[in-house]
Coordinates of C-alpha atoms (C1' of nucleotides) in Angstrom, one line a residue:
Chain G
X1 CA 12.0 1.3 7.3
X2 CA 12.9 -1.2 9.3
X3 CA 13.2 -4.2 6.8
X4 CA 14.1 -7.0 9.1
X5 CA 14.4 -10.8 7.1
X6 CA 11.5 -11.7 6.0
X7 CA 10.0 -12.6 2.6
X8 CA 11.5 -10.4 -0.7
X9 CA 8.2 -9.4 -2.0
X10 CA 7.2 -7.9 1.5
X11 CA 10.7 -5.9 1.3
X12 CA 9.6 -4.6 -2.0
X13 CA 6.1 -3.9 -0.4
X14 CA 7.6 -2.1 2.9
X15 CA 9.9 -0.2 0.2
X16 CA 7.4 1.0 -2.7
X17 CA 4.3 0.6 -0.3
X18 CA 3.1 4.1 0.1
X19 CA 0.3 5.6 -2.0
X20 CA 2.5 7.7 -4.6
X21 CA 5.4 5.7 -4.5
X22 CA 5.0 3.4 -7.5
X23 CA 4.2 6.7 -8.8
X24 CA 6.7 9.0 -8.3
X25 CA 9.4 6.0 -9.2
X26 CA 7.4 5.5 -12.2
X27 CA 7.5 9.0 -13.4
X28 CA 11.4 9.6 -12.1
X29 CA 11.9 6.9 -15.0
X30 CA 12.1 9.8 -17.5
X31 CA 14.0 11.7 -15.5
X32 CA 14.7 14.0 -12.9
X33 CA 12.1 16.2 -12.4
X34 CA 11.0 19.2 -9.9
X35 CA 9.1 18.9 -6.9
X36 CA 5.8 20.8 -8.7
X37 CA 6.3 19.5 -11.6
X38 CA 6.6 15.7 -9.7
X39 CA 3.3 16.5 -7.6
X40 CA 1.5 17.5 -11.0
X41 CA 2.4 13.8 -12.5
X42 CA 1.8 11.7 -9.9
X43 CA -1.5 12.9 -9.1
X44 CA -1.5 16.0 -7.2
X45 CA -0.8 15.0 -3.4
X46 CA -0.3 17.2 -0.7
X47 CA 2.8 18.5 -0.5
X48 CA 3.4 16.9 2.5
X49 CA 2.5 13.7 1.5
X50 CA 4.8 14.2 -1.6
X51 CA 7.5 15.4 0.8
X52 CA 7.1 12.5 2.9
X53 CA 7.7 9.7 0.4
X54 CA 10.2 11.5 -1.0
X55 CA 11.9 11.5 1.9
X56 CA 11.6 8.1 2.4
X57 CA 12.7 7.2 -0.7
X58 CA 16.0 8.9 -0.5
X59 CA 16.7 7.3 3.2
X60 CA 16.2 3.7 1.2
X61 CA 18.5 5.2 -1.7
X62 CA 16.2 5.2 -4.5
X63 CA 15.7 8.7 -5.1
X64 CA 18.3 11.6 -5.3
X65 CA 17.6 15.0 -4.1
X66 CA 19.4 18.1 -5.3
X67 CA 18.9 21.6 -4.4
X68 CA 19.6 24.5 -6.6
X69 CA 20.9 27.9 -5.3
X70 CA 18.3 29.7 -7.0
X71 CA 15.7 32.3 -7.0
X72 CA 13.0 30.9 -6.8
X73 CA 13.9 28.1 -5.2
X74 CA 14.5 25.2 -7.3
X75 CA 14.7 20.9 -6.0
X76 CA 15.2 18.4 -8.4
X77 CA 14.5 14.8 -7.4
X78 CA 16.0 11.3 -9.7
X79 CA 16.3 8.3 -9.3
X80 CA 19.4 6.9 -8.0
X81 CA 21.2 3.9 -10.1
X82 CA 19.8 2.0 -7.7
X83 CA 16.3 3.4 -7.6
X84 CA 16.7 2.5 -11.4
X85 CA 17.0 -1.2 -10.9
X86 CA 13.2 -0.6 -9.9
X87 CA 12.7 -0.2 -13.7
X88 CA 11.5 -4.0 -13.9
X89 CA 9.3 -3.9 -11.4
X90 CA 7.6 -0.5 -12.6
X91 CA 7.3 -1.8 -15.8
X92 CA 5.8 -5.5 -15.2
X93 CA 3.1 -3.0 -13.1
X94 CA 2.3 -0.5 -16.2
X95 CA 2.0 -3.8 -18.1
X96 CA -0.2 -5.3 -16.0
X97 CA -2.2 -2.4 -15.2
X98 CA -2.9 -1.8 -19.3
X99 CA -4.0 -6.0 -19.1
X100 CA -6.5 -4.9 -16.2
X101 CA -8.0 -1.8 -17.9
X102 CA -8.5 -3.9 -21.4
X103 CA -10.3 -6.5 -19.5
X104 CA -12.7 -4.7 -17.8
X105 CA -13.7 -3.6 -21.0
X106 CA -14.3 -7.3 -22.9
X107 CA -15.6 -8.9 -19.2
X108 CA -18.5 -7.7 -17.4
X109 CA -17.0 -4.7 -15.3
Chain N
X1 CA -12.6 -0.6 -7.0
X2 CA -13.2 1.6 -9.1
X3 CA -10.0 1.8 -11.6
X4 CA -10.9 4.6 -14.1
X5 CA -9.0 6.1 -16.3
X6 CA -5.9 6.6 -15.0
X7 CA -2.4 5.9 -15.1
X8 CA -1.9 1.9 -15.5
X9 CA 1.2 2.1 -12.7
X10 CA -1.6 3.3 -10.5
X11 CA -4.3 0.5 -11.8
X12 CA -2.0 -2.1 -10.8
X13 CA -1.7 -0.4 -6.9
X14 CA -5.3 -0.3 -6.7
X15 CA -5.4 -4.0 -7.5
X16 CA -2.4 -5.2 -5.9
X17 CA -2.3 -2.8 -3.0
X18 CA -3.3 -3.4 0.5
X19 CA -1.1 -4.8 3.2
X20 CA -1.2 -8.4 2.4
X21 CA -2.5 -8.9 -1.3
X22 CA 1.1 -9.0 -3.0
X23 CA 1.7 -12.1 0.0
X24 CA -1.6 -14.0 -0.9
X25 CA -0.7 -13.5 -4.7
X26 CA 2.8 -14.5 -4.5
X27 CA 2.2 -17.6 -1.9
X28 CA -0.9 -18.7 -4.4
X29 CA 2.1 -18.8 -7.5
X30 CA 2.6 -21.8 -6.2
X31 CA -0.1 -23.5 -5.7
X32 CA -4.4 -23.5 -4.4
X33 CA -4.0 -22.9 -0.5
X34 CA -6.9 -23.5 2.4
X35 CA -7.8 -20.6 4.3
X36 CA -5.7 -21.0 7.4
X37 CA -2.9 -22.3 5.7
X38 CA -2.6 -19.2 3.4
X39 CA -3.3 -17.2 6.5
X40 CA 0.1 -18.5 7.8
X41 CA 2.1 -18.5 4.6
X42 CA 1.4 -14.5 4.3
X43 CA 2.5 -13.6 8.1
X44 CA -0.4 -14.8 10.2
X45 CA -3.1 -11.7 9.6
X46 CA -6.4 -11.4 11.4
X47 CA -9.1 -13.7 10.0
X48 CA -11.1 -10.6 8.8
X49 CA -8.3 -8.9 6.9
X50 CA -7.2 -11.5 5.2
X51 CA -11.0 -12.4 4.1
X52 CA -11.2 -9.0 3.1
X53 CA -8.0 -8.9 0.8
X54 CA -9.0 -12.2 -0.6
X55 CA -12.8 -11.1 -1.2
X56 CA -11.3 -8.1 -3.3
X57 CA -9.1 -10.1 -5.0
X58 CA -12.2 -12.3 -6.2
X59 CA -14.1 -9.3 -7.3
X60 CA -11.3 -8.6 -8.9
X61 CA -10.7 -11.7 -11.1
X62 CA -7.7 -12.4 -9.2
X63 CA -8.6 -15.2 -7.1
X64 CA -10.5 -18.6 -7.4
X65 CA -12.8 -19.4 -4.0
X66 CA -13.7 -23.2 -4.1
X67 CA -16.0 -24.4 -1.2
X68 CA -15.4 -28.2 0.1
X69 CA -19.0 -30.0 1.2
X70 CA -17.1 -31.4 3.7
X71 CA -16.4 -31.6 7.6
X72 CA -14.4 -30.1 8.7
X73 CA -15.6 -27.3 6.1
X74 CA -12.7 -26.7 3.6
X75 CA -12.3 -23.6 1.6
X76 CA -9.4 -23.5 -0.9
X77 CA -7.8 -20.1 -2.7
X78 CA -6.1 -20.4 -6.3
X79 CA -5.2 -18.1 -8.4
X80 CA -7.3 -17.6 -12.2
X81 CA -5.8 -17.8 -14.9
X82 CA -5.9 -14.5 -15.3
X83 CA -4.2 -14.3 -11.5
X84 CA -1.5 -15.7 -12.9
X85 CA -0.6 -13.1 -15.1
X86 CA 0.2 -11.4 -12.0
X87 CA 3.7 -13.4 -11.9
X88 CA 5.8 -11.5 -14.0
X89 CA 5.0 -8.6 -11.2
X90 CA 5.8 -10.6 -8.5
X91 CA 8.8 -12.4 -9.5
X92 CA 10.0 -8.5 -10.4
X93 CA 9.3 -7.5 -6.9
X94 CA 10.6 -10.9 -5.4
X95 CA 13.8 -10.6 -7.5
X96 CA 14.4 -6.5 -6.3
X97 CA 13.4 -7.6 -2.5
X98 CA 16.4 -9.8 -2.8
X99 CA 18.9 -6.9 -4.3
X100 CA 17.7 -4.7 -1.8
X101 CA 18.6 -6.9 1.6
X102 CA 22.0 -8.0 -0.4
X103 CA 22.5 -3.6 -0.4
X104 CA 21.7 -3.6 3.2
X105 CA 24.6 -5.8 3.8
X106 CA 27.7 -3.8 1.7
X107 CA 26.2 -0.4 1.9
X108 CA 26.3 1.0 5.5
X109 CA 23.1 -0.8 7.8
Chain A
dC1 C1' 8.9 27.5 -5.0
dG2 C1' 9.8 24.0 -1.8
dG3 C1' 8.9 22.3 2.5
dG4 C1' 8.8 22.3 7.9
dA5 C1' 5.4 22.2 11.8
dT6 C1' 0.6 21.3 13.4
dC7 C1' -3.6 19.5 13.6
dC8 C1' -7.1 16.4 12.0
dT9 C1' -9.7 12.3 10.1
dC10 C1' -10.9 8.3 8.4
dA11 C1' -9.7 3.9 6.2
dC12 C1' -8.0 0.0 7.2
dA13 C1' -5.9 -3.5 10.2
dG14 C1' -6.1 -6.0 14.7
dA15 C1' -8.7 -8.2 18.6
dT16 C1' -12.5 -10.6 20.3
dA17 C1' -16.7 -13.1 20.3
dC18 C1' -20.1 -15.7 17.9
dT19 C1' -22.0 -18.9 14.0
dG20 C1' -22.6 -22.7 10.4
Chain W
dC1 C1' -12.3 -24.7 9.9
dA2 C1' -13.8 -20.7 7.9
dG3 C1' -16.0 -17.4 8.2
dT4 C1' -19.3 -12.9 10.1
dA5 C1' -20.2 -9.0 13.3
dT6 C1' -18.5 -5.2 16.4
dC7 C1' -15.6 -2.5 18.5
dT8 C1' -11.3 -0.2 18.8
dG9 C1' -6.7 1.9 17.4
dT10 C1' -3.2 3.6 14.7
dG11 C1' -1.0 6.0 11.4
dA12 C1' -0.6 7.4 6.6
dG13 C1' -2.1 10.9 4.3
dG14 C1' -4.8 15.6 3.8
dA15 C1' -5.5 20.7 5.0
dT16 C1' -3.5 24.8 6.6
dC17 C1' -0.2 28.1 8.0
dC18 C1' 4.2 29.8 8.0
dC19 C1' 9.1 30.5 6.6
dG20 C1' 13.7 30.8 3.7

DNA sequence: CGGGATCCTCACAGATACTG
DNA sequence: CAGTATCTGTGAGGATCCCG
């Protein structure tokens, strides 16, 4: 990740950059969920992108991964109580996003 | 842009994405910046990316572009009003950038 | 079902040079 | 000073195949 000291919002940014991120947080929110099941809500990826930010995510200690001695094979993925503390900063976006969509409807689009 | 109808988590990354728009949005909280002074407030990006990022932030209703009749030519950046109500996601991000270099620190590094 | 290994590509960011 | 126009590269992300 390689965070260094620079400004806080870029260390969000270098943290929940990625395409699915915001995402996958987002969704983890409601709880832990499988790796299909995740892919399905967060847009359908490829599993290697999916696998990817996942990845990343746990190495910055946001997401938990826990893997099920089962047939078939079963992951499950949360968010780690600190991944949680994200839950601001998922929500002012959701928020936000709602604002956008309404006003491209009353403004020209 | 093209935003659709999708989740609004996902809106808001399509708005706010791209490497330096969360900078530009955040520095502009404060305040109607010139051209090259935003340039260095965000981290010193080529001219043409940061043009870029602050052209789609105009289309976008984000951003106020005022043109100076003057010499040397002046071009000042401000966020709309409806910009603004971008804060509550930055602040969010700003506040979680700081809580995750503090975790650096006391967690292993 | 989850995901590692490979290969690919294309969007986006940087560098450079020129203009009003 | 604030752009525009090209040209170039880099790497995040997609497609595919294979494996436990």
């Amino acid at each position: 990740m390689t965070v260094g000291r620079k400004c806080p919002v870029e260390t969000t940014v270098d943290v929940t950059g990625g395409k699915w991120k915001p995402m996958i947080i987002y969704r983890l929110l409601d709880g832990p969920r499988r790796f299909g099941e995740l892919r399905r809500l967060v847009g359908d990826p490829s599993q290697r992108s999916l696998t990817m930010q996942l990845r990343e995510l746990e190495a910055d200690g946001i997401v938990a991964r826990e893997v099920f001695a089962e047939v078939p094979p079963r992951v499950e993925y949360s968010l780690t109580p600190f991944g949680q503390t994200l839950a601001p900063v998922l929500m002012a976006m959701r928020d936000w996003g709602v604002a956008f969509q309404e006003r491209r409807l009353s403004t020209k689009g």
